[in-house]
């Protein structure tokens, strides 16, 4: 038996004369707030509200694993490929990285992974984690750094996968990273029928 459809959310539209082109949406308590320019017509408002609700739902569907899970995953990868020497204090998902897949700050031993990686194959996420873990031991992209990263067996394949996703995004072929989760793969297969 299918679950009943979720009720339509309460939407509050906030118009601003200072807002020129951008539209944004976020959840506030039990409603969705959509911010838009004051000059938009009612038709544009309806169009943008629908688009922003869809975008918000997509982003919430990609719920991030807890940082605890990510930190354990990093510890396991460090033990397996870096002799357990890379020990981050913080490993977390962030949604403000649009030009990088991950980043590392060795001084505070923190690693951040872009939420754009969510839904990609686990070996791609593991590659990015190993790459950032190696930065805890070697700051630059030196030969010693790449030797550590290349201990990960699928390093070259993961680099190629990420380069392909980046190229497709730049060409406008791919708006969002592919959803390679079992649910995403099933949805893609259903689209092919």
mmCIF file with all atom_site columns, C-alpha atoms in Angstrom:
data_model
loop_
_atom_site.group_PDB
_atom_site.id
_atom_site.type_symbol
_atom_site.label_atom_id
_atom_site.label_alt_id
_atom_site.label_comp_id
_atom_site.label_asym_id
_atom_site.label_entity_id
_atom_site.label_seq_id
_atom_site.pdbx_PDB_ins_code
_atom_site.Cartn_x
_atom_site.Cartn_y
_atom_site.Cartn_z
_atom_site.occupancy
_atom_site.B_iso_or_equiv
_atom_site.pdbx_formal_charge
_atom_site.auth_seq_id
_atom_site.auth_comp_id
_atom_site.auth_asym_id
_atom_site.auth_atom_id
_atom_site.pdbx_PDB_model_num
ATOM 1   C CA . UNK A 1 1   ? 0.000  0.000  0.000   1.00 0.00 ? 1   UNK A CA 1
ATOM 2   C CA . UNK A 1 2   ? 1.403  3.367  -0.972  1.00 0.00 ? 2   UNK A CA 1
ATOM 3   C CA . UNK A 1 3   ? 1.777  6.090  1.614   1.00 0.00 ? 3   UNK A CA 1
ATOM 4   C CA . UNK A 1 4   ? -0.680 8.956  1.264   1.00 0.00 ? 4   UNK A CA 1
ATOM 5   C CA . UNK A 1 5   ? 0.762  11.998 -0.479  1.00 0.00 ? 5   UNK A CA 1
ATOM 6   C CA . UNK A 1 6   ? 2.327  14.585 1.798   1.00 0.00 ? 6   UNK A CA 1
ATOM 7   C CA . UNK A 1 7   ? 0.123  17.616 2.382   1.00 0.00 ? 7   UNK A CA 1
ATOM 8   C CA . UNK A 1 8   ? 1.021  20.761 0.461   1.00 0.00 ? 8   UNK A CA 1
ATOM 9   C CA . UNK A 1 9   ? 3.274  22.919 2.629   1.00 0.00 ? 9   UNK A CA 1
ATOM 10  C CA . UNK A 1 10  ? 2.180  26.329 3.829   1.00 0.00 ? 10  UNK A CA 1
ATOM 11  C CA . UNK A 1 11  ? 4.079  28.866 1.719   1.00 0.00 ? 11  UNK A CA 1
ATOM 12  C CA . UNK A 1 12  ? 4.806  32.444 2.698   1.00 0.00 ? 12  UNK A CA 1
ATOM 13  C CA . UNK A 1 13  ? 6.039  34.693 -0.115  1.00 0.00 ? 13  UNK A CA 1
ATOM 14  C CA . UNK A 1 14  ? 8.167  37.631 0.977   1.00 0.00 ? 14  UNK A CA 1
ATOM 15  C CA . UNK A 1 15  ? 8.750  40.259 -1.685  1.00 0.00 ? 15  UNK A CA 1
ATOM 16  C CA . UNK A 1 16  ? 11.566 42.784 -1.499  1.00 0.00 ? 16  UNK A CA 1
ATOM 17  C CA . UNK A 1 17  ? 12.306 45.887 -3.545  1.00 0.00 ? 17  UNK A CA 1
ATOM 18  C CA . UNK A 1 18  ? 16.018 45.391 -2.837  1.00 0.00 ? 18  UNK A CA 1
ATOM 19  C CA . UNK A 1 19  ? 16.005 41.877 -4.265  1.00 0.00 ? 19  UNK A CA 1
ATOM 20  C CA . UNK A 1 20  ? 16.600 42.259 -8.011  1.00 0.00 ? 20  UNK A CA 1
ATOM 21  C CA . UNK A 1 21  ? 16.895 38.832 -9.650  1.00 0.00 ? 21  UNK A CA 1
ATOM 22  C CA . UNK A 1 22  ? 17.396 36.070 -7.125  1.00 0.00 ? 22  UNK A CA 1
ATOM 23  C CA . UNK A 1 23  ? 14.770 33.832 -5.598  1.00 0.00 ? 23  UNK A CA 1
ATOM 24  C CA . UNK A 1 24  ? 15.462 31.802 -2.464  1.00 0.00 ? 24  UNK A CA 1
ATOM 25  C CA . UNK A 1 25  ? 13.476 29.392 -0.294  1.00 0.00 ? 25  UNK A CA 1
ATOM 26  C CA . UNK A 1 26  ? 13.937 27.873 3.139   1.00 0.00 ? 26  UNK A CA 1
ATOM 27  C CA . UNK A 1 27  ? 11.926 26.180 5.870   1.00 0.00 ? 27  UNK A CA 1
ATOM 28  C CA . UNK A 1 28  ? 10.880 28.251 8.867   1.00 0.00 ? 28  UNK A CA 1
ATOM 29  C CA . UNK A 1 29  ? 8.991  26.365 11.557  1.00 0.00 ? 29  UNK A CA 1
ATOM 30  C CA . UNK A 1 30  ? 6.076  24.636 9.781   1.00 0.00 ? 30  UNK A CA 1
ATOM 31  C CA . UNK A 1 31  ? 6.124  26.694 6.572   1.00 0.00 ? 31  UNK A CA 1
ATOM 32  C CA . UNK A 1 32  ? 8.265  27.369 3.524   1.00 0.00 ? 32  UNK A CA 1
ATOM 33  C CA . UNK A 1 33  ? 9.410  30.963 3.023   1.00 0.00 ? 33  UNK A CA 1
ATOM 34  C CA . UNK A 1 34  ? 10.091 32.063 -0.565  1.00 0.00 ? 34  UNK A CA 1
ATOM 35  C CA . UNK A 1 35  ? 11.996 35.337 -1.066  1.00 0.00 ? 35  UNK A CA 1
ATOM 36  C CA . UNK A 1 36  ? 11.615 37.090 -4.424  1.00 0.00 ? 36  UNK A CA 1
ATOM 37  C CA . UNK A 1 37  ? 11.820 40.499 -6.096  1.00 0.00 ? 37  UNK A CA 1
ATOM 38  C CA . UNK A 1 38  ? 8.796  42.767 -5.561  1.00 0.00 ? 38  UNK A CA 1
ATOM 39  C CA . UNK A 1 39  ? 8.456  43.355 -9.325  1.00 0.00 ? 39  UNK A CA 1
ATOM 40  C CA . UNK A 1 40  ? 7.533  39.728 -10.142 1.00 0.00 ? 40  UNK A CA 1
ATOM 41  C CA . UNK A 1 41  ? 4.005  39.197 -11.498 1.00 0.00 ? 41  UNK A CA 1
ATOM 42  C CA . UNK A 1 42  ? 1.555  36.774 -9.856  1.00 0.00 ? 42  UNK A CA 1
ATOM 43  C CA . UNK A 1 43  ? 2.219  34.298 -12.681 1.00 0.00 ? 43  UNK A CA 1
ATOM 44  C CA . UNK A 1 44  ? 5.984  34.545 -12.096 1.00 0.00 ? 44  UNK A CA 1
ATOM 45  C CA . UNK A 1 45  ? 5.356  34.134 -8.367  1.00 0.00 ? 45  UNK A CA 1
ATOM 46  C CA . UNK A 1 46  ? 3.402  30.906 -8.930  1.00 0.00 ? 46  UNK A CA 1
ATOM 47  C CA . UNK A 1 47  ? 6.072  29.600 -11.295 1.00 0.00 ? 47  UNK A CA 1
ATOM 48  C CA . UNK A 1 48  ? 8.904  30.398 -8.876  1.00 0.00 ? 48  UNK A CA 1
ATOM 49  C CA . UNK A 1 49  ? 7.096  29.029 -5.823  1.00 0.00 ? 49  UNK A CA 1
ATOM 50  C CA . UNK A 1 50  ? 6.570  25.693 -7.623  1.00 0.00 ? 50  UNK A CA 1
ATOM 51  C CA . UNK A 1 51  ? 10.211 25.616 -8.767  1.00 0.00 ? 51  UNK A CA 1
ATOM 52  C CA . UNK A 1 52  ? 11.552 26.455 -5.314  1.00 0.00 ? 52  UNK A CA 1
ATOM 53  C CA . UNK A 1 53  ? 9.335  23.859 -3.607  1.00 0.00 ? 53  UNK A CA 1
ATOM 54  C CA . UNK A 1 54  ? 10.650 21.224 -6.037  1.00 0.00 ? 54  UNK A CA 1
ATOM 55  C CA . UNK A 1 55  ? 14.246 22.322 -5.433  1.00 0.00 ? 55  UNK A CA 1
ATOM 56  C CA . UNK A 1 56  ? 13.773 22.265 -1.644  1.00 0.00 ? 56  UNK A CA 1
ATOM 57  C CA . UNK A 1 57  ? 12.249 18.786 -1.834  1.00 0.00 ? 57  UNK A CA 1
ATOM 58  C CA . UNK A 1 58  ? 15.155 17.506 -3.975  1.00 0.00 ? 58  UNK A CA 1
ATOM 59  C CA . UNK A 1 59  ? 17.698 18.883 -1.547  1.00 0.00 ? 59  UNK A CA 1
ATOM 60  C CA . UNK A 1 60  ? 15.878 17.393 1.445   1.00 0.00 ? 60  UNK A CA 1
ATOM 61  C CA . UNK A 1 61  ? 15.592 14.042 -0.319  1.00 0.00 ? 61  UNK A CA 1
ATOM 62  C CA . UNK A 1 62  ? 19.353 13.896 -0.425  1.00 0.00 ? 62  UNK A CA 1
ATOM 63  C CA . UNK A 1 63  ? 19.478 13.869 3.352   1.00 0.00 ? 63  UNK A CA 1
ATOM 64  C CA . UNK A 1 64  ? 23.043 13.857 4.441   1.00 0.00 ? 64  UNK A CA 1
ATOM 65  C CA . UNK A 1 65  ? 24.431 11.039 6.506   1.00 0.00 ? 65  UNK A CA 1
ATOM 66  C CA . UNK A 1 66  ? 25.328 12.266 9.951   1.00 0.00 ? 66  UNK A CA 1
ATOM 67  C CA . UNK A 1 67  ? 28.769 13.701 10.440  1.00 0.00 ? 67  UNK A CA 1
ATOM 68  C CA . UNK A 1 68  ? 29.381 10.862 12.915  1.00 0.00 ? 68  UNK A CA 1
ATOM 69  C CA . UNK A 1 69  ? 28.909 8.353  10.097  1.00 0.00 ? 69  UNK A CA 1
ATOM 70  C CA . UNK A 1 70  ? 31.203 10.384 7.830   1.00 0.00 ? 70  UNK A CA 1
ATOM 71  C CA . UNK A 1 71  ? 33.879 10.661 10.536  1.00 0.00 ? 71  UNK A CA 1
ATOM 72  C CA . UNK A 1 72  ? 33.813 6.874  11.074  1.00 0.00 ? 72  UNK A CA 1
ATOM 73  C CA . UNK A 1 73  ? 34.104 6.349  7.329   1.00 0.00 ? 73  UNK A CA 1
ATOM 74  C CA . UNK A 1 74  ? 37.140 8.682  7.261   1.00 0.00 ? 74  UNK A CA 1
ATOM 75  C CA . UNK A 1 75  ? 38.734 6.818  10.190  1.00 0.00 ? 75  UNK A CA 1
ATOM 76  C CA . UNK A 1 76  ? 38.232 3.479  8.402   1.00 0.00 ? 76  UNK A CA 1
ATOM 77  C CA . UNK A 1 77  ? 39.773 4.845  5.178   1.00 0.00 ? 77  UNK A CA 1
ATOM 78  C CA . UNK A 1 78  ? 42.709 6.350  7.080   1.00 0.00 ? 78  UNK A CA 1
ATOM 79  C CA . UNK A 1 79  ? 43.371 3.001  8.753   1.00 0.00 ? 79  UNK A CA 1
ATOM 80  C CA . UNK A 1 80  ? 43.125 1.114  5.465   1.00 0.00 ? 80  UNK A CA 1
ATOM 81  C CA . UNK A 1 81  ? 45.091 3.416  3.139   1.00 0.00 ? 81  UNK A CA 1
ATOM 82  C CA . UNK A 1 82  ? 47.105 5.846  5.291   1.00 0.00 ? 82  UNK A CA 1
ATOM 83  C CA . UNK A 1 83  ? 48.246 3.589  8.148   1.00 0.00 ? 83  UNK A CA 1
ATOM 84  C CA . UNK A 1 84  ? 45.816 5.388  10.463  1.00 0.00 ? 84  UNK A CA 1
ATOM 85  C CA . UNK A 1 85  ? 48.051 8.475  10.498  1.00 0.00 ? 85  UNK A CA 1
ATOM 86  C CA . UNK A 1 86  ? 45.426 10.929 9.210   1.00 0.00 ? 86  UNK A CA 1
ATOM 87  C CA . UNK A 1 87  ? 43.172 11.754 12.152  1.00 0.00 ? 87  UNK A CA 1
ATOM 88  C CA . UNK A 1 88  ? 40.635 14.484 11.461  1.00 0.00 ? 88  UNK A CA 1
ATOM 89  C CA . UNK A 1 89  ? 38.808 16.112 14.361  1.00 0.00 ? 89  UNK A CA 1
ATOM 90  C CA . UNK A 1 90  ? 35.832 17.116 12.227  1.00 0.00 ? 90  UNK A CA 1
ATOM 91  C CA . UNK A 1 91  ? 34.433 15.593 9.029   1.00 0.00 ? 91  UNK A CA 1
ATOM 92  C CA . UNK A 1 92  ? 31.202 17.092 7.756   1.00 0.00 ? 92  UNK A CA 1
ATOM 93  C CA . UNK A 1 93  ? 29.013 17.769 4.739   1.00 0.00 ? 93  UNK A CA 1
ATOM 94  C CA . UNK A 1 94  ? 28.737 21.377 3.570   1.00 0.00 ? 94  UNK A CA 1
ATOM 95  C CA . UNK A 1 95  ? 26.501 22.891 0.931   1.00 0.00 ? 95  UNK A CA 1
ATOM 96  C CA . UNK A 1 96  ? 28.531 26.014 0.213   1.00 0.00 ? 96  UNK A CA 1
ATOM 97  C CA . UNK A 1 97  ? 31.230 24.381 -1.940  1.00 0.00 ? 97  UNK A CA 1
ATOM 98  C CA . UNK A 1 98  ? 30.344 24.750 -5.597  1.00 0.00 ? 98  UNK A CA 1
ATOM 99  C CA . UNK A 1 99  ? 33.786 24.633 -7.186  1.00 0.00 ? 99  UNK A CA 1
ATOM 100 C CA . UNK A 1 100 ? 35.410 21.945 -5.010  1.00 0.00 ? 100 UNK A CA 1
ATOM 101 C CA . UNK A 1 101 ? 34.417 18.435 -4.066  1.00 0.00 ? 101 UNK A CA 1
ATOM 102 C CA . UNK A 1 102 ? 36.100 18.700 -0.685  1.00 0.00 ? 102 UNK A CA 1
ATOM 103 C CA . UNK A 1 103 ? 38.431 20.799 1.398   1.00 0.00 ? 103 UNK A CA 1
ATOM 104 C CA . UNK A 1 104 ? 40.744 20.341 4.328   1.00 0.00 ? 104 UNK A CA 1
ATOM 105 C CA . UNK A 1 105 ? 42.185 22.677 6.946   1.00 0.00 ? 105 UNK A CA 1
ATOM 106 C CA . UNK A 1 106 ? 45.232 20.923 8.419   1.00 0.00 ? 106 UNK A CA 1
ATOM 107 C CA . UNK A 1 107 ? 45.646 23.503 11.214  1.00 0.00 ? 107 UNK A CA 1
ATOM 108 C CA . UNK A 1 108 ? 42.334 22.508 12.833  1.00 0.00 ? 108 UNK A CA 1
ATOM 109 C CA . UNK A 1 109 ? 42.230 19.011 11.291  1.00 0.00 ? 109 UNK A CA 1
ATOM 110 C CA . UNK A 1 110 ? 38.842 19.536 9.670   1.00 0.00 ? 110 UNK A CA 1
ATOM 111 C CA . UNK A 1 111 ? 37.529 18.047 6.440   1.00 0.00 ? 111 UNK A CA 1
ATOM 112 C CA . UNK A 1 112 ? 34.498 19.279 4.548   1.00 0.00 ? 112 UNK A CA 1
ATOM 113 C CA . UNK A 1 113 ? 32.810 17.416 1.695   1.00 0.00 ? 113 UNK A CA 1
ATOM 114 C CA . UNK A 1 114 ? 30.460 19.070 -0.760  1.00 0.00 ? 114 UNK A CA 1
ATOM 115 C CA . UNK A 1 115 ? 26.866 17.860 -0.574  1.00 0.00 ? 115 UNK A CA 1
ATOM 116 C CA . UNK A 1 116 ? 27.116 17.627 -4.393  1.00 0.00 ? 116 UNK A CA 1
ATOM 117 C CA . UNK A 1 117 ? 28.859 14.275 -3.751  1.00 0.00 ? 117 UNK A CA 1
ATOM 118 C CA . UNK A 1 118 ? 25.766 12.783 -2.123  1.00 0.00 ? 118 UNK A CA 1
ATOM 119 C CA . UNK A 1 119 ? 24.168 10.174 -4.326  1.00 0.00 ? 119 UNK A CA 1
ATOM 120 C CA . UNK A 1 120 ? 27.434 9.489  -6.176  1.00 0.00 ? 120 UNK A CA 1
ATOM 121 C CA . UNK A 1 121 ? 29.009 6.019  -5.956  1.00 0.00 ? 121 UNK A CA 1
ATOM 122 C CA . UNK A 1 122 ? 30.549 5.280  -2.557  1.00 0.00 ? 122 UNK A CA 1
ATOM 123 C CA . UNK A 1 123 ? 33.996 4.730  -4.100  1.00 0.00 ? 123 UNK A CA 1
ATOM 124 C CA . UNK A 1 124 ? 33.915 8.311  -5.467  1.00 0.00 ? 124 UNK A CA 1
ATOM 125 C CA . UNK A 1 125 ? 33.095 9.729  -2.020  1.00 0.00 ? 125 UNK A CA 1
ATOM 126 C CA . UNK A 1 126 ? 35.800 7.493  -0.519  1.00 0.00 ? 126 UNK A CA 1
ATOM 127 C CA . UNK A 1 127 ? 38.322 8.842  -3.028  1.00 0.00 ? 127 UNK A CA 1
ATOM 128 C CA . UNK A 1 128 ? 37.534 12.448 -2.062  1.00 0.00 ? 128 UNK A CA 1
ATOM 129 C CA . UNK A 1 129 ? 37.831 11.509 1.617   1.00 0.00 ? 129 UNK A CA 1
ATOM 130 C CA . UNK A 1 130 ? 41.216 9.829  1.045   1.00 0.00 ? 130 UNK A CA 1
ATOM 131 C CA . UNK A 1 131 ? 42.361 12.897 -0.934  1.00 0.00 ? 131 UNK A CA 1
ATOM 132 C CA . UNK A 1 132 ? 41.407 15.225 1.942   1.00 0.00 ? 132 UNK A CA 1
ATOM 133 C CA . UNK A 1 133 ? 42.824 12.852 4.578   1.00 0.00 ? 133 UNK A CA 1
ATOM 134 C CA . UNK A 1 134 ? 46.150 12.882 2.721   1.00 0.00 ? 134 UNK A CA 1
ATOM 135 C CA . UNK A 1 135 ? 46.143 16.692 3.033   1.00 0.00 ? 135 UNK A CA 1
ATOM 136 C CA . UNK A 1 136 ? 46.254 16.272 6.815   1.00 0.00 ? 136 UNK A CA 1
ATOM 137 C CA . UNK A 1 137 ? 49.649 14.626 6.300   1.00 0.00 ? 137 UNK A CA 1
ATOM 138 C CA . UNK A 1 138 ? 50.921 16.595 3.285   1.00 0.00 ? 138 UNK A CA 1
ATOM 139 C CA . UNK A 1 139 ? 49.537 20.086 2.624   1.00 0.00 ? 139 UNK A CA 1
ATOM 140 C CA . UNK A 1 140 ? 50.385 20.464 -1.072  1.00 0.00 ? 140 UNK A CA 1
ATOM 141 C CA . UNK A 1 141 ? 49.893 18.273 -4.131  1.00 0.00 ? 141 UNK A CA 1
ATOM 142 C CA . UNK A 1 142 ? 53.454 16.957 -3.959  1.00 0.00 ? 142 UNK A CA 1
ATOM 143 C CA . UNK A 1 143 ? 54.627 13.581 -5.287  1.00 0.00 ? 143 UNK A CA 1
ATOM 144 C CA . UNK A 1 144 ? 54.462 12.284 -1.689  1.00 0.00 ? 144 UNK A CA 1
ATOM 145 C CA . UNK A 1 145 ? 50.838 13.457 -1.451  1.00 0.00 ? 145 UNK A CA 1
ATOM 146 C CA . UNK A 1 146 ? 49.840 11.728 -4.705  1.00 0.00 ? 146 UNK A CA 1
ATOM 147 C CA . UNK A 1 147 ? 51.622 8.542  -3.629  1.00 0.00 ? 147 UNK A CA 1
ATOM 148 C CA . UNK A 1 148 ? 49.383 8.461  -0.545  1.00 0.00 ? 148 UNK A CA 1
ATOM 149 C CA . UNK A 1 149 ? 46.207 9.166  -2.540  1.00 0.00 ? 149 UNK A CA 1
ATOM 150 C CA . UNK A 1 150 ? 47.113 6.520  -5.118  1.00 0.00 ? 150 UNK A CA 1
ATOM 151 C CA . UNK A 1 151 ? 47.014 3.839  -2.408  1.00 0.00 ? 151 UNK A CA 1
ATOM 152 C CA . UNK A 1 152 ? 43.257 4.033  -2.900  1.00 0.00 ? 152 UNK A CA 1
ATOM 153 C CA . UNK A 1 153 ? 42.651 1.402  -5.630  1.00 0.00 ? 153 UNK A CA 1
ATOM 154 C CA . UNK A 1 154 ? 40.038 3.356  -7.597  1.00 0.00 ? 154 UNK A CA 1
ATOM 155 C CA . UNK A 1 155 ? 41.772 6.748  -7.429  1.00 0.00 ? 155 UNK A CA 1
ATOM 156 C CA . UNK A 1 156 ? 42.172 7.206  -11.199 1.00 0.00 ? 156 UNK A CA 1
ATOM 157 C CA . UNK A 1 157 ? 38.650 6.000  -11.933 1.00 0.00 ? 157 UNK A CA 1
ATOM 158 C CA . UNK A 1 158 ? 37.159 8.327  -9.292  1.00 0.00 ? 158 UNK A CA 1
ATOM 159 C CA . UNK A 1 159 ? 39.141 11.298 -10.651 1.00 0.00 ? 159 UNK A CA 1
ATOM 160 C CA . UNK A 1 160 ? 37.785 10.539 -14.122 1.00 0.00 ? 160 UNK A CA 1
ATOM 161 C CA . UNK A 1 161 ? 34.232 10.237 -12.797 1.00 0.00 ? 161 UNK A CA 1
ATOM 162 C CA . UNK A 1 162 ? 34.462 13.626 -11.046 1.00 0.00 ? 162 UNK A CA 1
ATOM 163 C CA . UNK A 1 163 ? 36.054 15.256 -14.103 1.00 0.00 ? 163 UNK A CA 1
ATOM 164 C CA . UNK A 1 164 ? 33.187 13.913 -16.229 1.00 0.00 ? 164 UNK A CA 1
ATOM 165 C CA . UNK A 1 165 ? 30.548 15.273 -13.839 1.00 0.00 ? 165 UNK A CA 1
ATOM 166 C CA . UNK A 1 166 ? 32.319 18.662 -13.742 1.00 0.00 ? 166 UNK A CA 1
ATOM 167 C CA . UNK A 1 167 ? 32.601 18.817 -17.543 1.00 0.00 ? 167 UNK A CA 1
ATOM 168 C CA . UNK A 1 168 ? 28.938 17.875 -18.021 1.00 0.00 ? 168 UNK A CA 1
ATOM 169 C CA . UNK A 1 169 ? 27.902 20.569 -15.534 1.00 0.00 ? 169 UNK A CA 1
ATOM 170 C CA . UNK A 1 170 ? 30.024 23.204 -17.281 1.00 0.00 ? 170 UNK A CA 1
ATOM 171 C CA . UNK A 1 171 ? 28.474 22.285 -20.636 1.00 0.00 ? 171 UNK A CA 1
ATOM 172 C CA . UNK A 1 172 ? 24.982 22.516 -19.193 1.00 0.00 ? 172 UNK A CA 1
ATOM 173 C CA . UNK A 1 173 ? 24.353 18.826 -19.819 1.00 0.00 ? 173 UNK A CA 1
ATOM 174 C CA . UNK A 1 174 ? 23.989 18.106 -16.122 1.00 0.00 ? 174 UNK A CA 1
ATOM 175 C CA . UNK A 1 175 ? 22.313 20.560 -13.750 1.00 0.00 ? 175 UNK A CA 1
ATOM 176 C CA . UNK A 1 176 ? 22.778 18.414 -10.633 1.00 0.00 ? 176 UNK A CA 1
ATOM 177 C CA . UNK A 1 177 ? 25.247 15.616 -9.902  1.00 0.00 ? 177 UNK A CA 1
ATOM 178 C CA . UNK A 1 178 ? 23.864 12.198 -10.847 1.00 0.00 ? 178 UNK A CA 1
ATOM 179 C CA . UNK A 1 179 ? 21.868 10.335 -8.216  1.00 0.00 ? 179 UNK A CA 1
ATOM 180 C CA . UNK A 1 180 ? 23.671 6.988  -8.183  1.00 0.00 ? 180 UNK A CA 1
ATOM 181 C CA . UNK A 1 181 ? 21.806 5.715  -5.120  1.00 0.00 ? 181 UNK A CA 1
ATOM 182 C CA . UNK A 1 182 ? 19.657 2.588  -5.615  1.00 0.00 ? 182 UNK A CA 1
ATOM 183 C CA . UNK A 1 183 ? 16.539 4.804  -5.619  1.00 0.00 ? 183 UNK A CA 1
ATOM 184 C CA . UNK A 1 184 ? 18.073 7.159  -8.199  1.00 0.00 ? 184 UNK A CA 1
ATOM 185 C CA . UNK A 1 185 ? 19.182 4.270  -10.420 1.00 0.00 ? 185 UNK A CA 1
ATOM 186 C CA . UNK A 1 186 ? 15.676 2.755  -10.250 1.00 0.00 ? 186 UNK A CA 1
ATOM 187 C CA . UNK A 1 187 ? 14.126 6.096  -11.206 1.00 0.00 ? 187 UNK A CA 1
ATOM 188 C CA . UNK A 1 188 ? 16.524 6.453  -14.161 1.00 0.00 ? 188 UNK A CA 1
ATOM 189 C CA . UNK A 1 189 ? 15.704 2.895  -15.292 1.00 0.00 ? 189 UNK A CA 1
ATOM 190 C CA . UNK A 1 190 ? 11.970 3.652  -15.078 1.00 0.00 ? 190 UNK A CA 1
ATOM 191 C CA . UNK A 1 191 ? 12.507 6.739  -17.256 1.00 0.00 ? 191 UNK A CA 1
ATOM 192 C CA . UNK A 1 192 ? 14.120 4.545  -19.936 1.00 0.00 ? 192 UNK A CA 1
ATOM 193 C CA . UNK A 1 193 ? 11.045 2.315  -20.286 1.00 0.00 ? 193 UNK A CA 1
#
